[in-house]
Amino acid sequence: VRARAGEDWRRVPELLCVEDYRRLARRRLPRVAVDFIDGGADSEVTLRRNVEAFERLSLRPRHLVDVSSRSLETTVLGERVGLPVLIAPTGMSRVAGRGGDVAGARAAAAHGAVFVLSTMSSDSIEDVRAAATGSLWFQLYLWAERSILERLLDRARAAGCRALVVTVDVPVIGNRRRDARNGFALPPRVRWRTAADLLSHPRWLAHAPSAVGAAHFLDDAGVRPSGTMEHARLVNRLLANPGSSWRDLTWLRDRWDGPLLLKGTLTAEDARLAVECGVDGIVVSNHGGRQLDGAPASIDALAEVAEAVGDQVELLVDGGVRHGTDVIKARALGARAVLVGRPWLYGLAAGGEAGVAGVLEILRTEIDRALALLGRPRFDDVDASVLGKPTTTIIPGTT
Ligand SMILES: Cc1cc2nc3c(=O)[nH]c(=O)nc-3n(C[C@H](O)[C@H](O)[C@H](O)COP(=O)(O)O)c2cc1C
């Protein structure tokens, strides 16, 4: 990471955990990019909850178990994966770094991890497929224009995307105040403060406008926007679809033979409806705290969903995973594996493909060490018995 970044090594912190990558990413990126990645909706209560909820869970180690040989392998929807961490779909990844989705997919492939490409990706499905040999899944929004969805499905199929992840928590776009304050919108609203910040990051500025503007799915809209305003109007019209319903999911189920997952479910009621619609898996998620502020932490919602449908479909979870132990806690609560959103973008910002690989390596090492310390040599053997009682914060003077 250091060599690629071409930075004086004395000024680069040692990269020992995901938070170290976050710190380096914040140094490399202008404020507008940091806020786009790190920000959440409204007062960011759910954003904070995602991380805090993992911290509250405690672990129960068993000792004098032979842990000399360990395995992180597992299966996700029948697919063998080398790492129980998938890369979450994140739109406009080139805002974080010029390697974009191609760099992320290559790093994931090197770790035997699945890369989930966003509908709003910076790089096209075809470019990512051509550059990376690993397992590729595609994320889709239930937009109103079905002709666009059909064309995207064809492209995902042709590129060999194994599973389809349908994100359902964006009927309207969450209120991200940081973006609004920075004028990060389509079309951009230039603020002096933001402009000065951007000019002090010339390397980022050289590639980023194309990242923000790149919307390869527009090829499928059958429209060639003639300018920024038309482009912006089109993207904004497509992005949110307040009229989408379970009928749309049934429509999609009929058109996609492979594994279908719903992403964004937080309740037992929705999980049951999803199963009735024939989904194969559910990603319990609150969109990284970027949509409904006040929604529960994803890891807290996982228990409710697992109780309702955990024996019928596979569950995944994302939101706030920052440590190897978080991955183990998620597995103990019923998830096959987790997805990480911001962590891979920190890696991308810090050092391109090598940075993403570095973040995945840290998670791999942390999971491996935790399995040894817990006395559970195989990730597949992790179950609810690794969890202790949630810890509570003791307020001084109340005991
Ligand atoms: C910058 C950014 C862009 C995102 N774009 C998408 C997207 O296009 N589609 C989607 O389903 N989720 C999107 N998400 C949500 C992630 O897939 C994931 O649910 C979330 O980041 C998980 O939380 P974490 O960042 O704490 O790991 C995005 C998240 C971030 C941070």
Coordinates of C-alpha atoms and ligand atoms in Angstrom, one line a residue:
V1 CA 0.0 0.0 0.0
R2 CA 2.8 2.4 0.9
A3 CA 4.8 1.7 -2.2
R4 CA 1.8 2.2 -4.5
A5 CA 0.7 5.3 -2.7
G6 CA 4.2 6.8 -3.3
E7 CA 4.0 8.5 0.0
D8 CA 6.9 9.0 2.5
W9 CA 6.6 5.9 4.6
R10 CA 7.3 7.7 7.8
R11 CA 4.1 9.6 7.3
V12 CA 1.9 6.5 6.7
P13 CA 0.5 4.9 9.9
E14 CA 1.0 1.2 10.4
L15 CA -2.1 -0.5 9.0
L16 CA -3.1 -2.9 11.7
C17 CA -6.9 -2.8 11.7
V18 CA -9.7 -1.5 9.5
E19 CA -9.8 1.7 11.5
D20 CA -6.2 2.4 10.4
Y21 CA -7.3 2.1 6.8
R22 CA -10.1 4.5 7.5
R23 CA -7.7 7.0 9.0
L24 CA -5.5 6.8 5.9
A25 CA -8.4 7.1 3.6
R26 CA -9.5 10.3 5.3
R27 CA -6.1 11.7 4.7
R28 CA -6.1 10.9 1.0
L29 CA -9.7 12.0 0.2
P30 CA -11.3 15.4 0.1
R31 CA -14.0 16.0 2.6
V32 CA -16.8 15.6 0.1
A33 CA -15.7 12.0 -0.6
V34 CA -15.0 11.2 3.0
D35 CA -18.5 12.4 3.9
F36 CA -20.2 10.5 1.0
I37 CA -18.6 7.2 2.2
D38 CA -18.7 7.7 6.0
G39 CA -22.0 9.5 6.3
G40 CA -25.3 8.2 7.3
A41 CA -28.9 9.5 7.3
D42 CA -30.2 12.3 9.4
S43 CA -28.6 12.2 12.9
E44 CA -26.7 9.1 12.1
V45 CA -28.1 7.2 15.1
T46 CA -28.4 3.9 13.1
L47 CA -24.9 4.4 11.7
R48 CA -23.5 4.5 15.2
R49 CA -25.7 1.7 16.4
N50 CA -24.4 -0.7 13.8
V51 CA -20.9 -0.6 15.4
E52 CA -22.0 -0.3 19.0
A53 CA -24.3 -3.3 18.8
F54 CA -21.4 -5.5 17.8
E55 CA -19.3 -4.1 20.7
R56 CA -22.1 -5.0 23.2
L57 CA -21.9 -8.7 22.3
S58 CA -19.4 -10.7 24.3
L59 CA -17.7 -14.0 23.5
R60 CA -17.2 -17.2 25.4
P61 CA -13.9 -18.9 24.8
R62 CA -13.3 -22.6 25.3
H63 CA -9.8 -23.7 26.2
L64 CA -7.5 -26.8 25.8
V65 CA -9.1 -27.5 22.4
D66 CA -6.6 -28.5 19.6
V67 CA -6.7 -25.4 17.3
S68 CA -3.5 -26.1 15.5
S69 CA -5.3 -26.5 12.2
R70 CA -8.0 -23.9 11.4
S71 CA -10.4 -23.2 8.5
L72 CA -12.3 -20.1 7.5
E73 CA -14.0 -21.8 4.6
T74 CA -17.8 -22.0 4.4
T75 CA -20.5 -22.1 1.8
V76 CA -22.9 -19.3 0.8
L77 CA -25.9 -20.4 -1.2
G78 CA -24.1 -23.6 -2.1
E79 CA -20.9 -21.8 -3.2
R80 CA -17.7 -22.6 -1.4
V81 CA -16.0 -19.3 -0.3
G82 CA -12.5 -18.9 1.2
L83 CA -13.5 -16.0 3.4
P84 CA -16.9 -15.5 5.0
V85 CA -16.8 -11.8 4.1
L86 CA -18.4 -10.5 0.9
I87 CA -17.8 -7.1 -0.6
A88 CA -21.0 -5.2 -0.3
P89 CA -22.4 -3.3 -3.3
T90 CA -21.5 0.3 -3.2
G91 CA -22.3 2.8 -5.9
M92 CA -19.8 5.2 -7.3
S93 CA -16.8 3.4 -5.8
R94 CA -14.4 5.5 -7.8
V95 CA -15.2 8.4 -5.5
A96 CA -13.0 6.4 -3.1
G97 CA -10.2 5.5 -5.5
R98 CA -9.4 5.3 -9.1
G99 CA -9.2 1.5 -9.2
G100 CA -13.0 1.3 -8.5
D101 CA -14.9 -1.9 -8.7
V102 CA -12.3 -3.6 -10.9
A103 CA -9.7 -3.2 -8.1
G104 CA -12.3 -4.5 -5.5
A105 CA -13.2 -7.5 -7.5
R106 CA -9.6 -8.5 -8.1
A107 CA -8.8 -8.2 -4.4
A108 CA -11.9 -10.2 -3.5
A109 CA -10.9 -12.9 -6.0
A110 CA -7.4 -13.2 -4.5
H111 CA -9.1 -14.0 -1.2
G112 CA -11.7 -16.4 -2.5
A113 CA -14.4 -13.8 -1.5
V114 CA -17.5 -12.8 -3.4
F115 CA -17.7 -9.3 -4.9
V116 CA -21.2 -7.9 -5.2
L117 CA -21.4 -5.2 -7.9
S118 CA -23.8 -2.3 -7.4
T119 CA -26.3 -1.2 -10.0
M120 CA -24.8 2.2 -9.5
S121 CA -21.2 0.9 -9.9
S122 CA -18.5 3.0 -11.4
D123 CA -17.3 0.2 -13.6
S124 CA -19.5 -1.8 -16.0
I125 CA -20.4 -5.4 -15.4
E126 CA -18.4 -6.4 -18.4
D127 CA -15.3 -4.5 -17.3
V128 CA -15.4 -6.1 -13.9
R129 CA -16.0 -9.5 -15.3
A130 CA -13.1 -9.2 -17.8
A131 CA -10.7 -8.0 -15.1
A132 CA -11.5 -10.4 -12.2
T133 CA -11.9 -14.1 -12.2
G134 CA -13.6 -14.5 -8.8
S135 CA -17.2 -15.0 -7.9
L136 CA -19.3 -12.0 -9.0
W137 CA -22.9 -11.3 -7.8
F138 CA -25.0 -8.4 -9.1
Q139 CA -27.2 -6.0 -7.0
L140 CA -30.3 -4.6 -8.5
Y141 CA -32.8 -1.9 -7.5
L142 CA -36.5 -2.5 -8.3
W143 CA -36.8 0.5 -10.6
A144 CA -40.0 1.3 -12.3
E145 CA -38.6 1.0 -15.9
R146 CA -38.7 -2.7 -16.3
S147 CA -37.0 -2.6 -19.7
I148 CA -33.9 -1.3 -18.0
L149 CA -34.1 -4.1 -15.4
E150 CA -34.5 -6.7 -18.1
R151 CA -31.5 -5.5 -20.0
L152 CA -29.4 -5.4 -16.8
L153 CA -30.5 -9.0 -16.0
D154 CA -29.3 -10.0 -19.5
R155 CA -25.9 -8.4 -18.9
A156 CA -25.5 -9.9 -15.4
R157 CA -26.4 -13.3 -16.8
A158 CA -24.0 -13.0 -19.8
A159 CA -21.2 -11.9 -17.4
G160 CA -21.8 -15.1 -15.3
C161 CA -23.0 -13.3 -12.2
R162 CA -24.0 -16.1 -9.9
A163 CA -26.6 -14.5 -7.7
L164 CA -28.8 -11.4 -7.8
V165 CA -29.2 -9.2 -4.7
V166 CA -32.3 -7.0 -4.8
T167 CA -32.1 -4.0 -2.6
V168 CA -35.5 -2.9 -1.2
D169 CA -34.7 -0.2 1.3
V170 CA -34.6 2.7 -1.1
P171 CA -38.2 3.7 -1.9
V172 CA -36.8 7.2 -1.5
I173 CA -33.3 8.2 -0.9
G174 CA -32.3 8.7 2.8
N175 CA -31.6 12.2 4.0
R176 CA -27.8 12.4 4.1
R177 CA -27.1 15.8 5.6
R178 CA -23.4 15.7 5.0
D179 CA -23.8 15.3 1.3
A180 CA -26.4 18.1 1.2
R181 CA -24.1 20.5 3.1
N182 CA -21.2 19.6 0.7
G183 CA -23.4 20.1 -2.4
F184 CA -22.8 16.4 -3.3
A185 CA -25.8 15.9 -5.4
L186 CA -26.8 15.3 -9.0
P187 CA -26.2 17.8 -10.5
P188 CA -23.5 18.9 -8.1
R189 CA -24.1 22.2 -6.2
V190 CA -20.8 23.9 -6.0
R191 CA -20.0 25.4 -2.6
W192 CA -16.9 27.5 -2.1
R193 CA -15.7 25.5 0.9
T194 CA -16.0 22.3 -1.1
A195 CA -14.3 23.8 -4.2
A196 CA -11.3 24.9 -2.1
D197 CA -11.1 21.4 -0.5
L198 CA -11.2 19.8 -3.9
L199 CA -8.5 22.0 -5.4
S200 CA -6.2 20.9 -2.6
H201 CA -6.6 17.2 -3.8
P202 CA -5.6 17.5 -7.4
R203 CA -4.9 13.8 -7.9
W204 CA -8.4 12.9 -6.7
L205 CA -9.9 15.7 -8.8
A206 CA -8.2 14.3 -11.9
H207 CA -10.3 11.2 -11.9
A208 CA -13.3 11.7 -9.7
P209 CA -15.7 13.7 -11.9
S210 CA -15.9 10.7 -14.3
A211 CA -16.6 8.5 -11.2
V212 CA -19.5 10.6 -10.2
G213 CA -20.9 10.9 -13.7
A214 CA -20.3 7.3 -14.8
A215 CA -23.6 5.5 -14.9
H216 CA -23.1 2.6 -17.2
F217 CA -26.7 1.6 -16.7
L218 CA -27.8 4.6 -18.7
D219 CA -26.8 2.7 -21.8
D220 CA -29.8 0.5 -20.9
A221 CA -32.2 3.4 -20.5
G222 CA -32.2 3.8 -24.3
V223 CA -31.6 7.5 -23.6
R224 CA -28.4 9.3 -24.3
P225 CA -28.5 12.2 -22.0
S226 CA -27.2 15.2 -23.8
G227 CA -25.8 17.1 -20.8
T228 CA -25.3 17.1 -17.0
M229 CA -28.8 18.3 -16.3
E230 CA -30.6 15.7 -18.3
H231 CA -28.2 13.0 -17.0
A232 CA -29.0 14.2 -13.4
R233 CA -32.8 14.2 -14.0
L234 CA -32.7 10.7 -15.4
V235 CA -30.6 9.3 -12.6
N236 CA -32.7 10.9 -10.0
R237 CA -35.9 9.7 -11.6
L238 CA -34.6 6.1 -11.8
L239 CA -33.0 5.9 -8.4
A240 CA -36.0 6.0 -6.1
N241 CA -39.1 4.0 -6.9
P242 CA -41.7 4.7 -4.1
G243 CA -44.2 2.6 -6.1
S244 CA -42.3 -0.7 -5.9
S245 CA -44.0 -3.6 -4.2
W246 CA -43.9 -7.4 -3.6
R247 CA -45.4 -7.9 -7.0
D248 CA -42.2 -6.5 -8.5
L249 CA -40.2 -9.1 -6.6
T250 CA -42.4 -11.9 -8.0
W251 CA -41.9 -10.4 -11.5
L252 CA -38.2 -10.6 -10.9
R253 CA -38.2 -14.0 -9.4
D254 CA -39.8 -15.3 -12.7
R255 CA -37.0 -13.8 -14.7
W256 CA -34.0 -14.9 -12.7
D257 CA -33.2 -18.6 -12.4
G258 CA -30.2 -18.3 -10.2
P259 CA -30.0 -17.6 -6.4
L260 CA -32.0 -14.5 -5.5
L261 CA -31.4 -12.5 -2.3
L262 CA -33.3 -9.6 -0.8
K263 CA -31.2 -6.9 0.8
G264 CA -32.5 -4.5 3.4
T265 CA -34.9 -6.6 5.3
L266 CA -35.0 -5.9 9.1
T267 CA -38.3 -7.5 10.2
A268 CA -39.9 -11.0 10.6
E269 CA -42.9 -9.8 8.6
D270 CA -40.9 -8.9 5.5
A271 CA -38.7 -11.9 5.8
R272 CA -41.7 -14.2 5.7
L273 CA -43.1 -12.3 2.6
A274 CA -39.7 -12.6 1.0
V275 CA -39.7 -16.4 1.5
E276 CA -43.3 -16.6 0.1
C277 CA -41.9 -14.8 -3.0
G278 CA -39.3 -17.5 -3.4
V279 CA -36.1 -15.8 -2.5
D280 CA -33.1 -18.0 -1.6
G281 CA -31.5 -15.6 0.9
I282 CA -31.9 -12.4 2.8
V283 CA -29.3 -9.8 3.6
V284 CA -30.3 -8.3 6.9
S285 CA -29.2 -4.7 6.4
N286 CA -30.1 -1.1 7.1
H287 CA -28.0 0.1 4.2
G288 CA -25.1 1.0 6.5
G289 CA -27.3 3.6 8.3
R290 CA -27.8 5.6 5.1
Q291 CA -31.6 5.2 4.8
L292 CA -34.0 5.1 7.8
D293 CA -32.3 6.7 10.8
G294 CA -33.7 5.0 13.9
A295 CA -33.7 1.6 12.3
P296 CA -32.2 -1.1 14.6
A297 CA -28.6 -2.2 14.2
S298 CA -28.5 -4.9 11.6
I299 CA -26.9 -7.4 14.0
D300 CA -29.8 -6.8 16.4
A301 CA -32.4 -7.3 13.6
L302 CA -30.7 -10.5 12.6
A303 CA -32.0 -12.4 15.6
E304 CA -35.7 -11.5 14.7
V305 CA -35.2 -12.5 11.1
A306 CA -33.4 -15.7 12.0
E307 CA -36.1 -16.8 14.3
A308 CA -38.7 -16.2 11.6
V309 CA -37.1 -17.7 8.5
G310 CA -33.6 -18.9 9.5
D311 CA -34.5 -22.5 8.8
Q312 CA -35.9 -21.8 5.3
V313 CA -33.4 -19.4 3.6
E314 CA -29.8 -18.4 4.1
L315 CA -29.1 -15.2 5.9
L316 CA -26.3 -12.7 5.5
V317 CA -25.9 -9.5 7.4
D318 CA -24.1 -6.2 6.9
G319 CA -23.6 -2.9 8.7
G320 CA -20.8 -2.1 11.1
V321 CA -18.6 -5.1 10.6
R322 CA -15.1 -3.8 11.4
H323 CA -13.4 -6.7 13.1
G324 CA -12.9 -10.5 12.7
T325 CA -14.8 -11.0 15.9
D326 CA -17.9 -9.2 14.4
V327 CA -17.9 -11.9 11.6
I328 CA -18.0 -14.6 14.2
K329 CA -20.7 -12.9 16.2
A330 CA -22.8 -12.6 13.1
R331 CA -22.4 -16.3 12.3
A332 CA -23.3 -17.2 15.9
L333 CA -26.6 -15.2 15.5
G334 CA -27.6 -17.1 12.3
A335 CA -25.8 -15.5 9.4
R336 CA -23.8 -17.6 7.0
A337 CA -21.4 -14.7 6.3
V338 CA -21.2 -10.9 6.3
L339 CA -20.8 -8.1 3.8
V340 CA -18.6 -5.1 4.3
G341 CA -19.3 -1.8 2.6
R342 CA -17.2 1.1 4.0
P343 CA -14.2 -1.1 4.9
W344 CA -13.5 -2.0 1.3
L345 CA -13.8 1.6 0.2
Y346 CA -11.3 2.6 2.9
G347 CA -8.9 0.1 1.4
L348 CA -9.5 1.4 -2.1
A349 CA -8.9 5.0 -1.0
A350 CA -5.8 4.0 1.0
G351 CA -4.1 1.9 -1.7
G352 CA -6.2 0.7 -4.6
E353 CA -6.4 -3.0 -5.2
A354 CA -3.5 -3.6 -2.7
G355 CA -5.5 -1.6 -0.1
V356 CA -8.7 -3.6 -0.5
A357 CA -6.6 -6.8 -0.3
G358 CA -5.0 -5.4 2.8
V359 CA -8.4 -4.9 4.5
L360 CA -9.5 -8.4 3.6
E361 CA -6.2 -9.8 4.9
I362 CA -6.7 -8.0 8.2
L363 CA -10.2 -9.5 8.5
R364 CA -8.9 -12.9 7.5
T365 CA -6.2 -12.8 10.2
E366 CA -8.5 -11.5 12.8
I367 CA -11.1 -14.2 12.2
D368 CA -8.4 -16.9 12.2
R369 CA -6.9 -15.6 15.5
A370 CA -10.4 -15.3 17.1
L371 CA -11.2 -18.9 16.1
A372 CA -8.1 -20.1 17.9
L373 CA -8.7 -18.0 21.0
L374 CA -12.4 -19.2 21.1
G375 CA -11.4 -22.9 20.8
R376 CA -13.4 -23.3 17.6
P377 CA -11.0 -24.3 14.9
R378 CA -13.5 -24.2 12.0
F379 CA -15.6 -21.2 11.1
D380 CA -18.3 -23.7 10.1
D381 CA -18.5 -24.9 13.7
V382 CA -19.3 -21.5 15.2
D383 CA -22.7 -21.5 16.8
A384 CA -24.7 -19.6 19.4
S385 CA -22.6 -21.1 22.2
V386 CA -19.7 -18.7 21.4
L387 CA -21.9 -15.8 22.6
G388 CA -22.1 -14.6 26.2
K389 CA -24.7 -12.2 27.6
P390 CA -24.7 -8.7 26.0
T391 CA -22.6 -6.4 28.1
T392 CA -24.3 -3.3 29.5
T393 CA -22.7 0.0 30.2
I394 CA -22.6 0.7 33.9
I395 CA -23.2 4.3 34.6
P396 CA -21.2 5.4 37.6
G397 CA -23.2 6.0 40.7
T398 CA -26.1 3.8 39.7
T399 CA -24.9 0.5 41.2
Ligands
LIG1 C1 -20.7 4.8 -0.3 C2 -21.8 3.7 -0.2 C3 -22.5 3.4 -1.3 C4 -23.5 2.4 -1.3 N1 -24.2 2.1 -2.4 C5 -25.0 1.0 -2.4 C6 -25.7 0.6 -3.6 O1 -25.5 1.1 -4.6 N2 -26.5 -0.5 -3.5 C7 -26.8 -1.1 -2.3 O2 -27.6 -2.1 -2.2 N3 -26.2 -0.7 -1.1 C8 -25.3 0.3 -1.2 N4 -24.7 0.7 0.0 C9 -24.9 -0.1 1.3 C10 -23.9 -1.2 1.3 O3 -24.2 -2.2 0.4 C11 -24.0 -1.9 2.7 O4 -25.3 -2.3 3.0 C12 -23.5 -1.0 3.9 O5 -22.4 -0.2 3.4 C13 -23.0 -1.9 5.0 O6 -22.5 -1.1 6.1 P1 -21.0 -0.9 6.4 O7 -20.6 0.2 5.4 O8 -21.0 -0.4 7.8 O9 -20.2 -2.1 6.1 C14 -23.7 1.7 -0.1 C15 -22.9 2.0 1.1 C16 -22.0 3.0 1.0 C17 -21.1 3.3 2.2

